[in-house]
């Protein structure tokens, strides 16, 4: 019995096990090039090699990979400041076409036009807002209001899009305000809250964890002070050793030793 002779429903279940994850698929970028390539952050159990087995498998399985997964793109700083941030996600969007369901960092909303042009059938878009960003990215300032209105305009230019999810990542002791949540709902968007583990601050030497920034800064400053003292002490010892060596050298004359 060949694989193609198996019932389509069973084949699709097999493909789903190989190609669909419950968690977002995170990409990282090769920093530096003007158009850095994307790589999956870790081995996540996906088996995309199955798409290369035959054209039949590709036709059946690729929609599952690109439609039923969520893709999270990184924030990228390239070696060419003028290079558009869309340069590195463009090839990926071209490849997945109408099957896209993407998660974008809020810095990437400028790429909505690219998504509109390359992902003709996209229905769900998730905008990831990091905890250190949402207080100013979605504030009451004039600039923030203009940015939200611009986002809304660009979203409406993507006709197939049915759902925009604003995913707030927050620490356990935090939550988006009711006013902020209402603002999002007023645009017709969906609010999602993802709780992160308790925030910790790690010392610069990666030795100590702190539950607050002040203690972490105090530790770092003390370590910097000690390191500076040790460096100065080593430098003084080196100079003294060199001075002593030269005083023992009969060919070295030092006017200061004439007395």
PDB file of C-alpha atoms in Angstrom:
ATOM      1  CA  UNK A   1       0.000   0.000   0.000  1.00  0.00           C
ATOM      2  CA  UNK A   2       1.401   3.366  -1.012  1.00  0.00           C
ATOM      3  CA  UNK A   3       0.975   6.527   1.021  1.00  0.00           C
ATOM      4  CA  UNK A   4      -1.176   8.096  -1.692  1.00  0.00           C
ATOM      5  CA  UNK A   5      -3.670   5.236  -1.401  1.00  0.00           C
ATOM      6  CA  UNK A   6      -4.416   6.091   2.225  1.00  0.00           C
ATOM      7  CA  UNK A   7      -7.649   8.018   2.775  1.00  0.00           C
ATOM      8  CA  UNK A   8      -7.212  11.783   2.411  1.00  0.00           C
ATOM      9  CA  UNK A   9      -8.511  12.460   5.938  1.00  0.00           C
ATOM     10  CA  UNK A  10      -5.857  10.168   7.423  1.00  0.00           C
ATOM     11  CA  UNK A  11      -3.103  11.703   5.279  1.00  0.00           C
ATOM     12  CA  UNK A  12      -4.079  15.175   6.479  1.00  0.00           C
ATOM     13  CA  UNK A  13      -3.968  14.021  10.102  1.00  0.00           C
ATOM     14  CA  UNK A  14      -0.467  12.646   9.540  1.00  0.00           C
ATOM     15  CA  UNK A  15       0.617  15.881   7.883  1.00  0.00           C
ATOM     16  CA  UNK A  16      -0.833  17.891  10.788  1.00  0.00           C
ATOM     17  CA  UNK A  17       1.237  15.896  13.276  1.00  0.00           C
ATOM     18  CA  UNK A  18       4.360  16.647  11.261  1.00  0.00           C
ATOM     19  CA  UNK A  19       3.709  20.273  10.323  1.00  0.00           C
ATOM     20  CA  UNK A  20       1.438  22.002  12.856  1.00  0.00           C
ATOM     21  CA  UNK A  21       2.492  23.339  16.264  1.00  0.00           C
ATOM     22  CA  UNK A  22       0.344  24.691  19.067  1.00  0.00           C
ATOM     23  CA  UNK A  23       2.912  27.395  19.883  1.00  0.00           C
ATOM     24  CA  UNK A  24       4.065  30.181  17.525  1.00  0.00           C
ATOM     25  CA  UNK A  25       7.030  29.392  15.302  1.00  0.00           C
ATOM     26  CA  UNK A  26       9.761  31.876  16.224  1.00  0.00           C
ATOM     27  CA  UNK A  27      12.232  33.125  13.664  1.00  0.00           C
ATOM     28  CA  UNK A  28      15.614  34.710  14.276  1.00  0.00           C
ATOM     29  CA  UNK A  29      17.622  36.632  11.697  1.00  0.00           C
ATOM     30  CA  UNK A  30      21.241  36.533  10.607  1.00  0.00           C
ATOM     31  CA  UNK A  31      22.146  40.040  11.727  1.00  0.00           C
ATOM     32  CA  UNK A  32      24.294  42.193   9.521  1.00  0.00           C
ATOM     33  CA  UNK A  33      23.340  41.685   5.853  1.00  0.00           C
ATOM     34  CA  UNK A  34      21.028  44.263   4.256  1.00  0.00           C
ATOM     35  CA  UNK A  35      18.470  41.483   3.753  1.00  0.00           C
ATOM     36  CA  UNK A  36      19.172  38.962   6.530  1.00  0.00           C
ATOM     37  CA  UNK A  37      17.808  35.448   6.077  1.00  0.00           C
ATOM     38  CA  UNK A  38      15.440  33.960   8.643  1.00  0.00           C
ATOM     39  CA  UNK A  39      16.052  30.836  10.706  1.00  0.00           C
ATOM     40  CA  UNK A  40      13.828  28.962  13.122  1.00  0.00           C
ATOM     41  CA  UNK A  41      14.887  29.718  16.684  1.00  0.00           C
ATOM     42  CA  UNK A  42      15.013  26.099  17.781  1.00  0.00           C
ATOM     43  CA  UNK A  43      14.250  22.542  16.835  1.00  0.00           C
ATOM     44  CA  UNK A  44      10.530  22.544  17.386  1.00  0.00           C
ATOM     45  CA  UNK A  45       9.322  19.207  16.078  1.00  0.00           C
ATOM     46  CA  UNK A  46       8.386  20.440  12.618  1.00  0.00           C
ATOM     47  CA  UNK A  47       9.186  18.153   9.717  1.00  0.00           C
ATOM     48  CA  UNK A  48       8.990  20.425   6.635  1.00  0.00           C
ATOM     49  CA  UNK A  49      11.151  17.961   4.677  1.00  0.00           C
ATOM     50  CA  UNK A  50       7.967  16.013   3.986  1.00  0.00           C
ATOM     51  CA  UNK A  51       7.003  18.752   1.515  1.00  0.00           C
ATOM     52  CA  UNK A  52       9.892  17.704  -0.707  1.00  0.00           C
ATOM     53  CA  UNK A  53       8.851  14.065  -1.006  1.00  0.00           C
ATOM     54  CA  UNK A  54       6.469  14.624  -3.921  1.00  0.00           C
ATOM     55  CA  UNK A  55       4.401  17.310  -5.589  1.00  0.00           C
ATOM     56  CA  UNK A  56       1.248  15.599  -4.287  1.00  0.00           C
ATOM     57  CA  UNK A  57       2.447  15.852  -0.692  1.00  0.00           C
ATOM     58  CA  UNK A  58       3.419  19.476  -1.218  1.00  0.00           C
ATOM     59  CA  UNK A  59      -0.023  20.380  -2.550  1.00  0.00           C
ATOM     60  CA  UNK A  60      -1.793  18.656   0.341  1.00  0.00           C
ATOM     61  CA  UNK A  61       0.530  19.518   3.208  1.00  0.00           C
ATOM     62  CA  UNK A  62       1.788  23.059   2.545  1.00  0.00           C
ATOM     63  CA  UNK A  63      -1.599  24.715   3.300  1.00  0.00           C
ATOM     64  CA  UNK A  64      -1.535  23.030   6.721  1.00  0.00           C
ATOM     65  CA  UNK A  65       1.953  24.330   7.460  1.00  0.00           C
ATOM     66  CA  UNK A  66       1.233  27.910   6.461  1.00  0.00           C
ATOM     67  CA  UNK A  67      -2.425  28.228   7.487  1.00  0.00           C
ATOM     68  CA  UNK A  68      -2.587  26.363  10.796  1.00  0.00           C
ATOM     69  CA  UNK A  69       0.656  27.693  12.271  1.00  0.00           C
ATOM     70  CA  UNK A  70       1.474  31.149  13.600  1.00  0.00           C
ATOM     71  CA  UNK A  71       4.787  32.733  12.607  1.00  0.00           C
ATOM     72  CA  UNK A  72       6.541  35.265  14.823  1.00  0.00           C
ATOM     73  CA  UNK A  73       9.111  37.525  13.161  1.00  0.00           C
ATOM     74  CA  UNK A  74      12.043  39.113  14.989  1.00  0.00           C
ATOM     75  CA  UNK A  75      13.001  42.751  15.217  1.00  0.00           C
ATOM     76  CA  UNK A  76      15.944  43.205  12.867  1.00  0.00           C
ATOM     77  CA  UNK A  77      18.686  45.808  12.693  1.00  0.00           C
ATOM     78  CA  UNK A  78      20.659  45.518   9.471  1.00  0.00           C
ATOM     79  CA  UNK A  79      24.085  46.788   8.472  1.00  0.00           C
ATOM     80  CA  UNK A  80      22.350  49.133   6.036  1.00  0.00           C
ATOM     81  CA  UNK A  81      20.251  51.633   8.049  1.00  0.00           C
ATOM     82  CA  UNK A  82      18.236  52.630   5.002  1.00  0.00           C
ATOM     83  CA  UNK A  83      17.261  49.040   4.160  1.00  0.00           C
ATOM     84  CA  UNK A  84      13.516  48.443   4.628  1.00  0.00           C
ATOM     85  CA  UNK A  85      12.617  46.065   7.438  1.00  0.00           C
ATOM     86  CA  UNK A  86      10.314  44.312   4.988  1.00  0.00           C
ATOM     87  CA  UNK A  87      13.322  43.103   3.021  1.00  0.00           C
ATOM     88  CA  UNK A  88      13.935  40.074   5.190  1.00  0.00           C
ATOM     89  CA  UNK A  89      10.318  38.890   5.564  1.00  0.00           C
ATOM     90  CA  UNK A  90       9.421  39.552   1.915  1.00  0.00           C
ATOM     91  CA  UNK A  91      10.762  36.242   0.548  1.00  0.00           C
ATOM     92  CA  UNK A  92       8.942  34.313   3.267  1.00  0.00           C
ATOM     93  CA  UNK A  93       5.633  36.057   2.608  1.00  0.00           C
ATOM     94  CA  UNK A  94       6.058  35.539  -1.131  1.00  0.00           C
ATOM     95  CA  UNK A  95       6.501  31.831  -0.473  1.00  0.00           C
ATOM     96  CA  UNK A  96       3.514  31.301   1.818  1.00  0.00           C
ATOM     97  CA  UNK A  97       1.243  33.584  -0.215  1.00  0.00           C
ATOM     98  CA  UNK A  98      -2.421  33.231   0.643  1.00  0.00           C
ATOM     99  CA  UNK A  99      -1.819  30.731   3.454  1.00  0.00           C
ATOM    100  CA  UNK A 100      -0.355  33.275   5.881  1.00  0.00           C
ATOM    101  CA  UNK A 101      -1.254  33.634   9.533  1.00  0.00           C
ATOM    102  CA  UNK A 102       1.404  35.831  11.042  1.00  0.00           C
ATOM    103  CA  UNK A 103       2.438  37.339  14.350  1.00  0.00           C
ATOM    104  CA  UNK A 104       4.213  40.663  13.979  1.00  0.00           C
ATOM    105  CA  UNK A 105       6.162  42.758  16.435  1.00  0.00           C
ATOM    106  CA  UNK A 106       4.511  46.180  16.672  1.00  0.00           C
ATOM    107  CA  UNK A 107       7.556  47.697  14.955  1.00  0.00           C
ATOM    108  CA  UNK A 108       6.595  45.832  11.799  1.00  0.00           C
ATOM    109  CA  UNK A 109       3.191  47.384  11.114  1.00  0.00           C
ATOM    110  CA  UNK A 110       4.852  49.172   8.195  1.00  0.00           C
ATOM    111  CA  UNK A 111       4.977  45.740   6.537  1.00  0.00           C
ATOM    112  CA  UNK A 112       1.190  45.514   6.314  1.00  0.00           C
ATOM    113  CA  UNK A 113       1.300  46.729   2.726  1.00  0.00           C
ATOM    114  CA  UNK A 114       3.697  43.905   1.916  1.00  0.00           C
ATOM    115  CA  UNK A 115       1.350  41.409   3.580  1.00  0.00           C
ATOM    116  CA  UNK A 116      -1.605  42.844   1.655  1.00  0.00           C
ATOM    117  CA  UNK A 117       0.237  42.452  -1.651  1.00  0.00           C
ATOM    118  CA  UNK A 118       1.702  38.979  -1.069  1.00  0.00           C
ATOM    119  CA  UNK A 119      -0.818  37.209   1.172  1.00  0.00           C
ATOM    120  CA  UNK A 120      -4.057  37.630  -0.723  1.00  0.00           C
ATOM    121  CA  UNK A 121      -6.064  35.275   1.471  1.00  0.00           C
ATOM    122  CA  UNK A 122      -4.776  36.165   4.942  1.00  0.00           C
ATOM    123  CA  UNK A 123      -7.586  36.129   7.510  1.00  0.00           C
ATOM    124  CA  UNK A 124      -5.862  36.450  10.884  1.00  0.00           C
ATOM    125  CA  UNK A 125      -3.062  38.763  11.941  1.00  0.00           C
ATOM    126  CA  UNK A 126      -1.648  38.905  15.450  1.00  0.00           C
ATOM    127  CA  UNK A 127       0.252  41.970  16.612  1.00  0.00           C
ATOM    128  CA  UNK A 128       2.627  41.215  19.484  1.00  0.00           C
ATOM    129  CA  UNK A 129       3.121  44.060  21.958  1.00  0.00           C
ATOM    130  CA  UNK A 130       6.005  43.571  24.392  1.00  0.00           C
ATOM    131  CA  UNK A 131       5.520  44.612  28.047  1.00  0.00           C
ATOM    132  CA  UNK A 132       8.000  47.470  27.865  1.00  0.00           C
ATOM    133  CA  UNK A 133       6.280  48.928  24.808  1.00  0.00           C
ATOM    134  CA  UNK A 134       2.532  49.017  25.236  1.00  0.00           C
ATOM    135  CA  UNK A 135       2.457  51.921  27.696  1.00  0.00           C
ATOM    136  CA  UNK A 136       3.738  54.336  25.060  1.00  0.00           C
ATOM    137  CA  UNK A 137       2.835  52.509  21.833  1.00  0.00           C
ATOM    138  CA  UNK A 138      -0.871  52.651  22.746  1.00  0.00           C
ATOM    139  CA  UNK A 139      -0.970  55.759  24.912  1.00  0.00           C
ATOM    140  CA  UNK A 140      -3.237  58.797  24.620  1.00  0.00           C
ATOM    141  CA  UNK A 141      -0.555  60.887  22.934  1.00  0.00           C
ATOM    142  CA  UNK A 142      -1.326  62.469  19.581  1.00  0.00           C
ATOM    143  CA  UNK A 143       1.380  60.408  17.913  1.00  0.00           C
ATOM    144  CA  UNK A 144      -0.008  57.148  19.322  1.00  0.00           C
ATOM    145  CA  UNK A 145      -3.553  57.982  18.222  1.00  0.00           C
ATOM    146  CA  UNK A 146      -2.333  58.829  14.724  1.00  0.00           C
ATOM    147  CA  UNK A 147      -0.380  55.564  14.597  1.00  0.00           C
ATOM    148  CA  UNK A 148      -3.461  53.545  15.589  1.00  0.00           C
ATOM    149  CA  UNK A 149      -5.593  55.307  12.993  1.00  0.00           C
ATOM    150  CA  UNK A 150      -2.941  54.600  10.365  1.00  0.00           C
ATOM    151  CA  UNK A 151      -2.842  50.954  11.429  1.00  0.00           C
ATOM    152  CA  UNK A 152      -6.614  50.746  11.164  1.00  0.00           C
ATOM    153  CA  UNK A 153      -6.526  52.278   7.665  1.00  0.00           C
ATOM    154  CA  UNK A 154      -3.891  49.812   6.478  1.00  0.00           C
ATOM    155  CA  UNK A 155      -5.784  46.884   7.952  1.00  0.00           C
ATOM    156  CA  UNK A 156      -8.943  47.889   6.109  1.00  0.00           C
ATOM    157  CA  UNK A 157      -6.930  47.782   2.880  1.00  0.00           C
ATOM    158  CA  UNK A 158      -6.585  44.004   3.367  1.00  0.00           C
ATOM    159  CA  UNK A 159     -10.110  42.814   2.447  1.00  0.00           C
ATOM    160  CA  UNK A 160      -9.773  39.115   3.446  1.00  0.00           C
ATOM    161  CA  UNK A 161      -8.532  40.027   6.943  1.00  0.00           C
ATOM    162  CA  UNK A 162     -11.213  39.098   9.446  1.00  0.00           C
ATOM    163  CA  UNK A 163      -9.428  39.275  12.790  1.00  0.00           C
ATOM    164  CA  UNK A 164      -6.628  41.388  14.195  1.00  0.00           C
ATOM    165  CA  UNK A 165      -5.402  40.145  17.552  1.00  0.00           C
ATOM    166  CA  UNK A 166      -3.515  42.571  19.796  1.00  0.00           C
ATOM    167  CA  UNK A 167      -1.475  40.262  22.015  1.00  0.00           C
ATOM    168  CA  UNK A 168      -0.191  42.031  25.130  1.00  0.00           C
ATOM    169  CA  UNK A 169       2.676  40.255  26.834  1.00  0.00           C
ATOM    170  CA  UNK A 170       2.553  41.218  30.506  1.00  0.00           C
ATOM    171  CA  UNK A 171       4.235  40.223  33.732  1.00  0.00           C
ATOM    172  CA  UNK A 172       2.152  38.582  36.505  1.00  0.00           C
ATOM    173  CA  UNK A 173       1.611  41.807  38.436  1.00  0.00           C
ATOM    174  CA  UNK A 174       0.536  43.777  35.355  1.00  0.00           C
ATOM    175  CA  UNK A 175      -2.470  43.960  33.070  1.00  0.00           C
ATOM    176  CA  UNK A 176      -3.546  46.280  30.251  1.00  0.00           C
ATOM    177  CA  UNK A 177      -5.817  48.961  31.650  1.00  0.00           C
ATOM    178  CA  UNK A 178      -9.575  48.826  31.046  1.00  0.00           C
ATOM    179  CA  UNK A 179      -9.273  52.062  29.104  1.00  0.00           C
ATOM    180  CA  UNK A 180      -6.638  50.556  26.821  1.00  0.00           C
ATOM    181  CA  UNK A 181      -8.683  47.400  26.313  1.00  0.00           C
ATOM    182  CA  UNK A 182     -11.741  49.481  25.427  1.00  0.00           C
ATOM    183  CA  UNK A 183      -9.693  51.476  22.926  1.00  0.00           C
ATOM    184  CA  UNK A 184      -8.671  48.255  21.179  1.00  0.00           C
ATOM    185  CA  UNK A 185     -12.230  46.924  21.132  1.00  0.00           C
ATOM    186  CA  UNK A 186     -13.474  50.220  19.691  1.00  0.00           C
ATOM    187  CA  UNK A 187     -11.396  49.522  16.593  1.00  0.00           C
ATOM    188  CA  UNK A 188     -13.015  46.087  16.317  1.00  0.00           C
ATOM    189  CA  UNK A 189      -9.821  44.277  17.244  1.00  0.00           C
ATOM    190  CA  UNK A 190      -9.407  41.325  19.590  1.00  0.00           C
ATOM    191  CA  UNK A 191      -7.460  41.673  22.830  1.00  0.00           C
ATOM    192  CA  UNK A 192      -5.283  38.796  23.984  1.00  0.00           C
ATOM    193  CA  UNK A 193      -3.177  38.785  27.147  1.00  0.00           C
ATOM    194  CA  UNK A 194      -0.202  36.462  27.483  1.00  0.00           C
ATOM    195  CA  UNK A 195       1.189  36.171  30.999  1.00  0.00           C
ATOM    196  CA  UNK A 196       4.970  36.003  31.157  1.00  0.00           C
ATOM    197  CA  UNK A 197       6.977  34.456  33.998  1.00  0.00           C
ATOM    198  CA  UNK A 198       7.826  36.809  36.839  1.00  0.00           C
ATOM    199  CA  UNK A 199      10.277  39.405  35.636  1.00  0.00           C
ATOM    200  CA  UNK A 200      13.837  39.032  36.855  1.00  0.00           C
ATOM    201  CA  UNK A 201      16.950  41.113  36.387  1.00  0.00           C
ATOM    202  CA  UNK A 202      20.226  39.266  35.814  1.00  0.00           C
ATOM    203  CA  UNK A 203      23.557  40.783  36.746  1.00  0.00           C
ATOM    204  CA  UNK A 204      25.923  41.624  33.916  1.00  0.00           C
ATOM    205  CA  UNK A 205      28.189  38.736  34.903  1.00  0.00           C
ATOM    206  CA  UNK A 206      25.225  36.295  34.727  1.00  0.00           C
ATOM    207  CA  UNK A 207      25.845  35.150  38.288  1.00  0.00           C
ATOM    208  CA  UNK A 208      22.964  36.607  40.294  1.00  0.00           C
ATOM    209  CA  UNK A 209      19.232  37.054  39.699  1.00  0.00           C
ATOM    210  CA  UNK A 210      17.264  39.904  41.280  1.00  0.00           C
ATOM    211  CA  UNK A 211      13.570  40.615  41.610  1.00  0.00           C
ATOM    212  CA  UNK A 212      14.027  44.367  41.128  1.00  0.00           C
ATOM    213  CA  UNK A 213      16.128  46.637  38.934  1.00  0.00           C
ATOM    214  CA  UNK A 214      17.543  48.774  41.751  1.00  0.00           C
ATOM    215  CA  UNK A 215      19.297  45.890  43.525  1.00  0.00           C
ATOM    216  CA  UNK A 216      20.607  44.605  40.201  1.00  0.00           C
ATOM    217  CA  UNK A 217      22.064  48.016  39.322  1.00  0.00           C
ATOM    218  CA  UNK A 218      23.613  48.320  42.781  1.00  0.00           C
ATOM    219  CA  UNK A 219      25.253  44.908  42.413  1.00  0.00           C
ATOM    220  CA  UNK A 220      26.551  45.736  38.934  1.00  0.00           C
ATOM    221  CA  UNK A 221      27.971  49.091  40.075  1.00  0.00           C
ATOM    222  CA  UNK A 222      29.734  47.426  43.006  1.00  0.00           C
ATOM    223  CA  UNK A 223      31.187  44.762  40.719  1.00  0.00           C
ATOM    224  CA  UNK A 224      32.376  47.451  38.274  1.00  0.00           C
ATOM    225  CA  UNK A 225      34.024  49.331  41.148  1.00  0.00           C
ATOM    226  CA  UNK A 226      35.809  46.217  42.397  1.00  0.00           C
ATOM    227  CA  UNK A 227      36.990  45.301  38.913  1.00  0.00           C
ATOM    228  CA  UNK A 228      38.324  48.807  38.376  1.00  0.00           C
ATOM    229  CA  UNK A 229      40.191  48.661  41.686  1.00  0.00           C
ATOM    230  CA  UNK A 230      41.660  45.263  40.791  1.00  0.00           C
ATOM    231  CA  UNK A 231      42.785  46.566  37.388  1.00  0.00           C
ATOM    232  CA  UNK A 232      44.414  49.622  38.958  1.00  0.00           C
ATOM    233  CA  UNK A 233      46.127  47.416  41.550  1.00  0.00           C
ATOM    234  CA  UNK A 234      47.458  45.074  38.863  1.00  0.00           C
ATOM    235  CA  UNK A 235      48.671  48.025  36.822  1.00  0.00           C
ATOM    236  CA  UNK A 236      50.490  49.493  39.836  1.00  0.00           C
ATOM    237  CA  UNK A 237      52.071  46.145  40.630  1.00  0.00           C
ATOM    238  CA  UNK A 238      53.210  45.848  37.023  1.00  0.00           C
ATOM    239  CA  UNK A 239      54.801  49.292  37.095  1.00  0.00           C
ATOM    240  CA  UNK A 240      56.514  48.572  40.407  1.00  0.00           C
ATOM    241  CA  UNK A 241      57.861  45.276  39.091  1.00  0.00           C
ATOM    242  CA  UNK A 242      59.184  47.002  35.961  1.00  0.00           C
ATOM    243  CA  UNK A 243      60.688  49.804  38.054  1.00  0.00           C
ATOM    244  CA  UNK A 244      62.396  47.289  40.312  1.00  0.00           C
ATOM    245  CA  UNK A 245      63.724  45.344  37.314  1.00  0.00           C
ATOM    246  CA  UNK A 246      65.223  48.451  35.782  1.00  0.00           C
ATOM    247  CA  UNK A 247      66.828  49.539  39.055  1.00  0.00           C
ATOM    248  CA  UNK A 248      68.602  46.196  39.156  1.00  0.00           C
ATOM    249  CA  UNK A 249      69.800  46.668  35.589  1.00  0.00           C
ATOM    250  CA  UNK A 250      73.311  48.225  35.761  1.00  0.00           C
ATOM    251  CA  UNK A 251      72.882  49.757  32.299  1.00  0.00           C
ATOM    252  CA  UNK A 252      69.746  51.654  33.258  1.00  0.00           C
ATOM    253  CA  UNK A 253      70.409  55.122  34.536  1.00  0.00           C
ATOM    254  CA  UNK A 254      67.771  57.037  36.341  1.00  0.00           C
ATOM    255  CA  UNK A 255      68.499  60.559  37.428  1.00  0.00           C
ATOM    256  CA  UNK A 256      66.081  60.175  40.293  1.00  0.00           C
ATOM    257  CA  UNK A 257      68.359  57.523  41.809  1.00  0.00           C
ATOM    258  CA  UNK A 258      71.489  59.658  41.763  1.00  0.00           C
ATOM    259  CA  UNK A 259      71.159  60.442  45.423  1.00  0.00           C
TER     260      UNK A 259
END
